[in-house]
Every structure is written in structure tokens, then in C-alpha cells.
Coordinates of C-alpha atoms in Angstrom, one line a residue:
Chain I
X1 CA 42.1 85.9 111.2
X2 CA 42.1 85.0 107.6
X3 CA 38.3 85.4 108.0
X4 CA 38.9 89.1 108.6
X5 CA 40.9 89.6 105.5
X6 CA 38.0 88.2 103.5
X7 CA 35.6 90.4 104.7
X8 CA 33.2 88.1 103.5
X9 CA 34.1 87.6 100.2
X10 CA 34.1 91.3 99.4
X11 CA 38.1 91.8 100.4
X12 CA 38.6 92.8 96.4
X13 CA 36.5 95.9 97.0
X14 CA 37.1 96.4 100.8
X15 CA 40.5 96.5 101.3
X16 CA 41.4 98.6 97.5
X17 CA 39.0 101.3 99.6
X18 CA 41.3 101.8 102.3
X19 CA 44.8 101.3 100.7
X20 CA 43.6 103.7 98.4
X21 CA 42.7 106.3 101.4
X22 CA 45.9 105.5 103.0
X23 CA 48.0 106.5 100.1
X24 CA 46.2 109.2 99.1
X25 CA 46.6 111.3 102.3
X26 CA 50.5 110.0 102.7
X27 CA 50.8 111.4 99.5
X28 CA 49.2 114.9 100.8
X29 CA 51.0 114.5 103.7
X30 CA 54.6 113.8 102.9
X31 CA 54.0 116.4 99.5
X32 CA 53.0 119.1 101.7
X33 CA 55.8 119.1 104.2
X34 CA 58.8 118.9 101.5
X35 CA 56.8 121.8 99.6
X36 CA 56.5 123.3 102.7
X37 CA 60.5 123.3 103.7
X38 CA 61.3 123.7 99.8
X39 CA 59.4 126.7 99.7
X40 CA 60.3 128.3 103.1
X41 CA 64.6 127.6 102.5
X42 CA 64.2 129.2 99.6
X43 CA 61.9 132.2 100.9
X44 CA 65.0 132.5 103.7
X45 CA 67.8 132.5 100.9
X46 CA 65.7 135.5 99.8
X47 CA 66.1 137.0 103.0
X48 CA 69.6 136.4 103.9
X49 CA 70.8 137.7 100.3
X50 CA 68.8 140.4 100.4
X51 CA 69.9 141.7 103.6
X52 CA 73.5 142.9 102.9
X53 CA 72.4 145.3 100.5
X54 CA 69.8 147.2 102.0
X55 CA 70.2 148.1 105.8
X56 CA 67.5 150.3 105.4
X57 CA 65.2 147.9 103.7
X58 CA 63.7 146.8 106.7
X59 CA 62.0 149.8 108.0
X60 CA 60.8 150.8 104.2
X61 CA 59.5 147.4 104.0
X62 CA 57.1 147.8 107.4
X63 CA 55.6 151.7 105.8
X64 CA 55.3 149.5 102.5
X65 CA 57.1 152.1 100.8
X66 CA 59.8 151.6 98.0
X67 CA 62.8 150.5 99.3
X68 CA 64.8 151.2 95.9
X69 CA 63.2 154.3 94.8
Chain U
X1 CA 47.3 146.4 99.6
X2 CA 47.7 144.8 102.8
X3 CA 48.8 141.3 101.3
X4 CA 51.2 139.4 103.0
X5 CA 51.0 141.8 105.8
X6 CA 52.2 140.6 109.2
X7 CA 52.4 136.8 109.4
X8 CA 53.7 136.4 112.8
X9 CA 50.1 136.1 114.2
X10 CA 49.4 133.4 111.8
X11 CA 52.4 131.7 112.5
X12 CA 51.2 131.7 116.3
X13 CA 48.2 130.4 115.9
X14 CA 49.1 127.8 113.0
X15 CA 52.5 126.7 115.6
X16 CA 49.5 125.9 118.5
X17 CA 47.2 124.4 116.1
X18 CA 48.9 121.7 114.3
X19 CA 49.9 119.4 117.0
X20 CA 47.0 119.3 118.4
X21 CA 45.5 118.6 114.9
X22 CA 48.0 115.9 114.3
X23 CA 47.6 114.0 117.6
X24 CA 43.6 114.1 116.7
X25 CA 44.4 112.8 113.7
X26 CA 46.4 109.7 115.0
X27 CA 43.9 109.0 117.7
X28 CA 40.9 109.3 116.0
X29 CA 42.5 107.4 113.0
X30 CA 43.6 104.0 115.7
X31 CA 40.5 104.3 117.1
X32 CA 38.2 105.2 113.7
X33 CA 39.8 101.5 112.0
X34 CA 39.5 99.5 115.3
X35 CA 35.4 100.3 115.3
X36 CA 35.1 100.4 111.2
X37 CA 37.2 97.4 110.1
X38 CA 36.5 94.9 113.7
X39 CA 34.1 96.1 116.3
X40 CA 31.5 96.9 114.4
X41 CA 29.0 94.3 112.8
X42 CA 28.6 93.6 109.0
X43 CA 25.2 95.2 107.4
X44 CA 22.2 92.8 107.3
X45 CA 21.5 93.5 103.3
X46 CA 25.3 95.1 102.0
X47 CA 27.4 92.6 104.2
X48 CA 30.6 93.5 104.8
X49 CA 30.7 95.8 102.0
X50 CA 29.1 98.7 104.4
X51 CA 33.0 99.5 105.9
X52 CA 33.4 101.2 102.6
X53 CA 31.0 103.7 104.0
X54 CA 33.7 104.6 107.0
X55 CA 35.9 105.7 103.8
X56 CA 33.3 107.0 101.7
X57 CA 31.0 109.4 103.7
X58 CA 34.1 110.7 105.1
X59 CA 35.4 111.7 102.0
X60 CA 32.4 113.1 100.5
X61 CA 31.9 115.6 103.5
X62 CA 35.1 116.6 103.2
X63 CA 35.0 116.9 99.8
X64 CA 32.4 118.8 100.3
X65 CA 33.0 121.1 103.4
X66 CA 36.0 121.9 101.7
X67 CA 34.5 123.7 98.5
X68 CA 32.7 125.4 101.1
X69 CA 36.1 126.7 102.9
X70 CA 37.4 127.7 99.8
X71 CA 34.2 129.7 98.8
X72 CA 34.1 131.3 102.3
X73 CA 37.6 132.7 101.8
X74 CA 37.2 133.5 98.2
X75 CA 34.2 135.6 99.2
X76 CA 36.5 137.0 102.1
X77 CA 39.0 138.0 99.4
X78 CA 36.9 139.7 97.1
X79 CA 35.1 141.4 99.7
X80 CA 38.0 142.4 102.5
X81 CA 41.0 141.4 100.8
X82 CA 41.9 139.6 103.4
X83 CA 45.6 139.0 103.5
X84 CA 45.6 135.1 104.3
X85 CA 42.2 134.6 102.5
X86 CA 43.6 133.5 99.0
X87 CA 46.4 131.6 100.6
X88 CA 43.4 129.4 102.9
X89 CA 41.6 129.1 99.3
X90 CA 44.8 128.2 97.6
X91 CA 46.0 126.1 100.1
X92 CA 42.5 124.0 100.4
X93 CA 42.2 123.0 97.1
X94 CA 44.0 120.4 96.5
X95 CA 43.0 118.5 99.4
X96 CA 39.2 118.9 98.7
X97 CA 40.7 117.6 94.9
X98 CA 42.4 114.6 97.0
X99 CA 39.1 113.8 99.2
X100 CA 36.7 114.2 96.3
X101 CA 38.7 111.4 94.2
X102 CA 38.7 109.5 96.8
X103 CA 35.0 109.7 97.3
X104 CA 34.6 108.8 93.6
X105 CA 36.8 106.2 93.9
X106 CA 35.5 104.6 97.0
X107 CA 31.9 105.2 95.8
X108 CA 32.7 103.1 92.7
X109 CA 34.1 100.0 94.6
X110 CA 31.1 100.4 96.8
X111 CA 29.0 100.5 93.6
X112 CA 30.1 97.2 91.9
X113 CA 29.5 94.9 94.1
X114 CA 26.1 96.2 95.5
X115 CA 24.6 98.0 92.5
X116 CA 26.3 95.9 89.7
X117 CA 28.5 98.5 88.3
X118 CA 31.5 100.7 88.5
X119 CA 29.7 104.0 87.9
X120 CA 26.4 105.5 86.6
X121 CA 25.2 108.7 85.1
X122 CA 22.8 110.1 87.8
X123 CA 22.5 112.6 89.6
X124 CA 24.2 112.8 93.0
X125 CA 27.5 111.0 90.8
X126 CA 27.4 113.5 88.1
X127 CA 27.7 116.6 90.4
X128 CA 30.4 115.2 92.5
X129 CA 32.2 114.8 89.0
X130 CA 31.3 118.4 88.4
X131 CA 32.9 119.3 92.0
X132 CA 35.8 117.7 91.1
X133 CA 36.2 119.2 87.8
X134 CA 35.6 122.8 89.6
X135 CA 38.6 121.8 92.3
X136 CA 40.5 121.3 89.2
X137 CA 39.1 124.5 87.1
X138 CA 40.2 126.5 90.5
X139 CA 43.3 125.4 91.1
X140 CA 44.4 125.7 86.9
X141 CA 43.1 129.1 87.2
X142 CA 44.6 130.3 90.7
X143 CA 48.1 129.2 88.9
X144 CA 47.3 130.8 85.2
X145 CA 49.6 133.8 85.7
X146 CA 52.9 134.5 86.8
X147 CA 52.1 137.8 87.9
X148 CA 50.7 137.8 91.5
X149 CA 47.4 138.7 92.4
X150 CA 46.4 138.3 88.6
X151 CA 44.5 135.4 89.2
X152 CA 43.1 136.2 92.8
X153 CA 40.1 137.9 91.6
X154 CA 38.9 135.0 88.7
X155 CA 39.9 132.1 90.6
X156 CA 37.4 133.6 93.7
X157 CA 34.7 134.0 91.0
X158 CA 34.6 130.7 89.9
X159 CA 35.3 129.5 93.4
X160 CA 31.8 131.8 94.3
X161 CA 29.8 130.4 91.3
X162 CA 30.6 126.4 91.8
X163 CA 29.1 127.0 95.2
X164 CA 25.4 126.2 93.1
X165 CA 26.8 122.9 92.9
X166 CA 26.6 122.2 96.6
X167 CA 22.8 122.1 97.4
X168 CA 22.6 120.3 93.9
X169 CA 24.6 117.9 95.6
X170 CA 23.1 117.2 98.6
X171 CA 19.8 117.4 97.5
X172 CA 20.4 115.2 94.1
X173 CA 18.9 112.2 96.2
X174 CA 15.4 113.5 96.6
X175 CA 15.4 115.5 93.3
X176 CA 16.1 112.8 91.1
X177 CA 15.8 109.4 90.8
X178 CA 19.0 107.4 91.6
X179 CA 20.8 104.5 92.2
X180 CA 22.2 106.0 95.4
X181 CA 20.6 106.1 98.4
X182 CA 18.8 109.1 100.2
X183 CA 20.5 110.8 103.0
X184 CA 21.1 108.8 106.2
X185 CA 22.8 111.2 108.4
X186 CA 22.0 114.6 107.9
X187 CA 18.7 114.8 108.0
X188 CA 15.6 116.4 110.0
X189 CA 14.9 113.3 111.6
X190 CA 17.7 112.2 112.8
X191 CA 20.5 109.5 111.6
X192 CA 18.7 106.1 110.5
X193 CA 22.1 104.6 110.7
X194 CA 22.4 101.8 113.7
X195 CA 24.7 103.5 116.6
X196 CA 27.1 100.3 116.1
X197 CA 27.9 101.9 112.4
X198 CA 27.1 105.2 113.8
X199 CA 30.5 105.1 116.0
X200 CA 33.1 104.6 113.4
X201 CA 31.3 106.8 111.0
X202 CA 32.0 109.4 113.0
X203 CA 35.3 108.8 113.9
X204 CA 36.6 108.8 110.7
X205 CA 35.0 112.1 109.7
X206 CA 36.8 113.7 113.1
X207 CA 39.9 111.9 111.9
X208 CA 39.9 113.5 108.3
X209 CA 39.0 116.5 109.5
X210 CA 41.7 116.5 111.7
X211 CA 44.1 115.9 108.7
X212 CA 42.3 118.5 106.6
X213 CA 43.0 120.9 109.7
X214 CA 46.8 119.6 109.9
X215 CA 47.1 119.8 105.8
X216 CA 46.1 123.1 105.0
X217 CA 48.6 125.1 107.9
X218 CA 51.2 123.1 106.6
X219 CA 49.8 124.1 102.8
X220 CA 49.4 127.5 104.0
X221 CA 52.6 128.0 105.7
X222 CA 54.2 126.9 102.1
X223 CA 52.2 128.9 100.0
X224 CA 52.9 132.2 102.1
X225 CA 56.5 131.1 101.2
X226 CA 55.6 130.5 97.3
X227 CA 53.5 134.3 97.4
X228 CA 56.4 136.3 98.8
X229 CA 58.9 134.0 96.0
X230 CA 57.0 135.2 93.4
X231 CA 56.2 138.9 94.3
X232 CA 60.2 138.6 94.4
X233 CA 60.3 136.6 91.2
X234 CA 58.2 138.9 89.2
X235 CA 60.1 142.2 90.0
X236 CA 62.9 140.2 88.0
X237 CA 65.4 140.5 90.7
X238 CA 67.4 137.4 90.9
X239 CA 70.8 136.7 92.5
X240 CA 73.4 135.1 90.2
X241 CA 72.2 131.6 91.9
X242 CA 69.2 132.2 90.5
X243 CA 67.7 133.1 94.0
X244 CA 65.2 135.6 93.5
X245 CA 66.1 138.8 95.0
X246 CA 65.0 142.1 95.9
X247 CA 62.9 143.9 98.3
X248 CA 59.8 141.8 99.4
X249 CA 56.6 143.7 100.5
X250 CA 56.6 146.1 98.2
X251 CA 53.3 145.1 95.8
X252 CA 53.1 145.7 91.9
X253 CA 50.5 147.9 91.0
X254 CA 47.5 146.2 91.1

């Protein structure tokens, strides 16, 4: 076992390689989730205060027309 | 402007997509370490040092594959306008900045121990130092302005033009002298790389591809959130909360 951990005397490069992989893409991971739910509770607060004031806004928003012209 | 037009389709496909790229990813991960790090034998000349390659190769093709997404949709949004094309671009780049590092990275602690040092100026190292300097020239761009759509037509200009870089990169091998070696796997011929090594290598690239798959819908998912934020944003509509507010699909004039 201890033999696989020295990868034959290169463990200082070997292992550095693949820690370094694994906490890169945790990083991307974990990063992109919470900026993914950040971004899309805040994209939803948008819509939920938005709706009260304009009924209308919905179908103005479909034609892409102004809804407060 | 058909921006930000109807996401549900996206959303669809993106909902069906992502767990199958995540359970690729775990399997091919479990299966990519088991062959790269114990059944597979140590390299006659490199030793053990040759597992750095299951890292390393991986890394590079997606480093490179994914400059060649971003181009491909930078091209698709100067030419159709695509409404998802920037967001793809946007959404790619920092994970081809993440995989290129770790290429350079990996590369070096590959490098000491069988070449004798930590880097060296020649070819097919300096251009992957140029690709990651263009990831980050794209990405500083793509976020210059706070008015949207400012920056979609630059950043997909300098996205188009770093796409040079890519045969220099491939090619750098047989162009130049260098300390690295020539290609082993894509190649006319045929892989000169023993099916033993062969096994793992190609895990792991199905494995980070995988992730790159499951990375950019989540990315892209966030950035559509970030795009319509802003379009609110810069009509300068905010609730007293500070939540930006106002009616969203209605574009500035571009």
C-alpha cells in the first residue's frame, strides 16, 4: 500500500497533479451551482415584484413591445 | 432582437441533459482513477511519472475543445444572433480558463522531474500560455460594460481571431523544435500509446468532458439569470430593496 503512495519515488509530482485537478473542478463545481441559485432567486424576486404592477405586462412582454410606453 | 427569447426549450433540454452528464461524470471518474492511478503499468523510460498524463492530456483537450466551443458560438452570434449563443460562449470560458491552468500546471510537474525543469520557453508551452491569456482577454472583455449586449460583438471578435492559435497549438510539435514530445494520439497513424495507458487516457477525457457538459448548463442556466438582471439593472429600475425592477424583455436600443 505505502508502495502505491510513492509512486516510485515520484509521489511529490504525482499526487500535487491530481489534488490539484480535484480542487480545481470542486471549485467550478460548487462556484457554479451557488452562482447558479444566486442568480436565478434574484432573477425570480424580479418577477414576483414586478408582477403586481403591471397585469398587462405579460402579454406586452411576448409582442416585445413596451410595456410602459 | 430576439435575445433572451423563449428559454423554456432550453430549460428542457438542459433539465434532460445534466443528469445524465453528471452520472457520466461519476462513472467515468471511479472508473478513469481505478485504470490511471492502479491497473495500469508504470512507463518503461518516465516510470510512474506517466499518470500525470491521465491529468494532463485531459486537460489540454479540453482546454482546447473548449476555445473551439466558444469560437463556434461567437461566430453563431455574430452571424445569427443566436439567442443562447453568447450565453454558451460566456458560460464556457471560464472552464476552458480552469482546464487550461490545469494543463499548465500539470504539464510543469510533469516537466521537472522528466525534463529537469518547471517550464521552458518553446513552442507548444508558449501558445498554451497565449490560450490562456486569450480565455482571460475574453472573459475581461465579455464583462467590460454594464450596458448589455455592448460587449457581445468585441468579445466574439477576439474569441474569432484567438482561433489562429489552435492549429499553432497542435502543430507546435512538428513546427518547432521542443522539449515536448510529438503527438501520440491524434494522429494519421494511429495512437502509439500502449492500449494498457490507452484505457485510462480515455476515460478521463470522457470523464472531463462529461463535467464540461454538466458545468456549462449549470453556467448557462446562471448566466441567462445574470442577462435578464442586468437588462433590468440597466433600465435603472430598482425596488427600494435594491431588487432590480421593471419590465424584462423589452431590449435597449442596440
Amino acid at each position: 500500500m505505502s508502495a502505491f503512495f510513492e509512486m516510485g519515488g515520484h509521489a511529490v509530482y504525482i499526487w500535487p497533479c491530481y489534488a490539484l485537478a480535484a480542487a480545481v473542478m470542486v471549485y467550478l463545481l460548487v462556484g457554479s451551482v451557488s452562482a447558479m441559485r444566486r442568480n436565478e432567486a434574484m432573477a425570480k424576486a424580479l418577477d414576483v415584484s414586478r408582477r403586481p404592477r403591471s397585469e398587462g405586462g405579460a402579454n406586452t412582454r411576448i409582442a416585445g413591445g413596451s410595456a410602459d410606453a | 432582437m430576439h435575445r433572451f427569447a423563449n428559454p423554456t426549450r432550453f430549460f428542457r433540454i438542459s433539465n434532460a441533459i445534466l443528469p445524465v452528464a453528471a452520472a457520466g461524470f461519476a462513472v467515468l471518474t471511479v472508473l478513469g482513477l481505478y485504470y490511471g492511478l492502479i491497473a495500469s503499468p508504470a512507463d518503461y523510460q518516465q516510470g510512474d511519472t506517466v499518470r500525470i498524463m491521465y491529468i494532463h492530456v485531459p486537460a489540454a483537450y479540453m482546454a482546447v475543445m473548449i476555445y473551439a466551443v466558444i469560437a463556434g458560438a461567437s461566430a453563431s452570434v455574430l452571424i445569427w444572433k443566436h439567442p443562447l449563443a453568447e450565453i454558451t460562449a460566456r458560460a464556457a470560458a471560464p472552464v476552458g480558463l480552469a482546464f487550461t491552468f490545469l494543463c499548465l500546471a500539470t504539464g510543469s510537474l510533469w516537466g521537472k522531474p522528466m525534463w529537469g525543469t518547471w517550464w521552458v520557453w518553446d513552442a507548444r508551452l508558449t501558445s498554451v500560455l497565449i490560450l490562456f491569456f486569450l480565455y482571460i482577454g475574453y472573459m475581461t472583455l465579455a464583462n467590460a460594460f454594464d450596458e448589455p449586449g455592448r460587449a457581445s460583438k468585441p468579445a466574439a471578435i477576439l474569441a474569432l481571431v484567438g482561433v489562429v492559435n489552435l492549429p499553432i497549438i497542435k502543430f507546435s510539435v512538428d513546427w518547432w523544435n521542443t522539449l515536448h514530445q510529438p503527438a501520440a494520439l491524434i494522429r494519421l497513424d494511429g495512437p502509439t500509446i500502449a492500449p494498457e495507458m490507452l484505457t485510462p487516457l480515455f476515460l478521463m477525457m470522457g470523464s472531463f468532458t462529461c463535467f464540461f457538459i454538466l458545468v456549462l448548463g449549470l453556467r448557462m442556466r446562471s448566466e441567462y439569470a445574470a442577462a435578464r438582471l442586468r437588462n433590468a439593472m440597466s433600465r435603472g429600475v430598482t425596488t427600494p430593496d435594491g431588487v432590480p425592477n421593471g419590465p424584462v424583455g423589452r431590449e435597449p436600443a442596440a
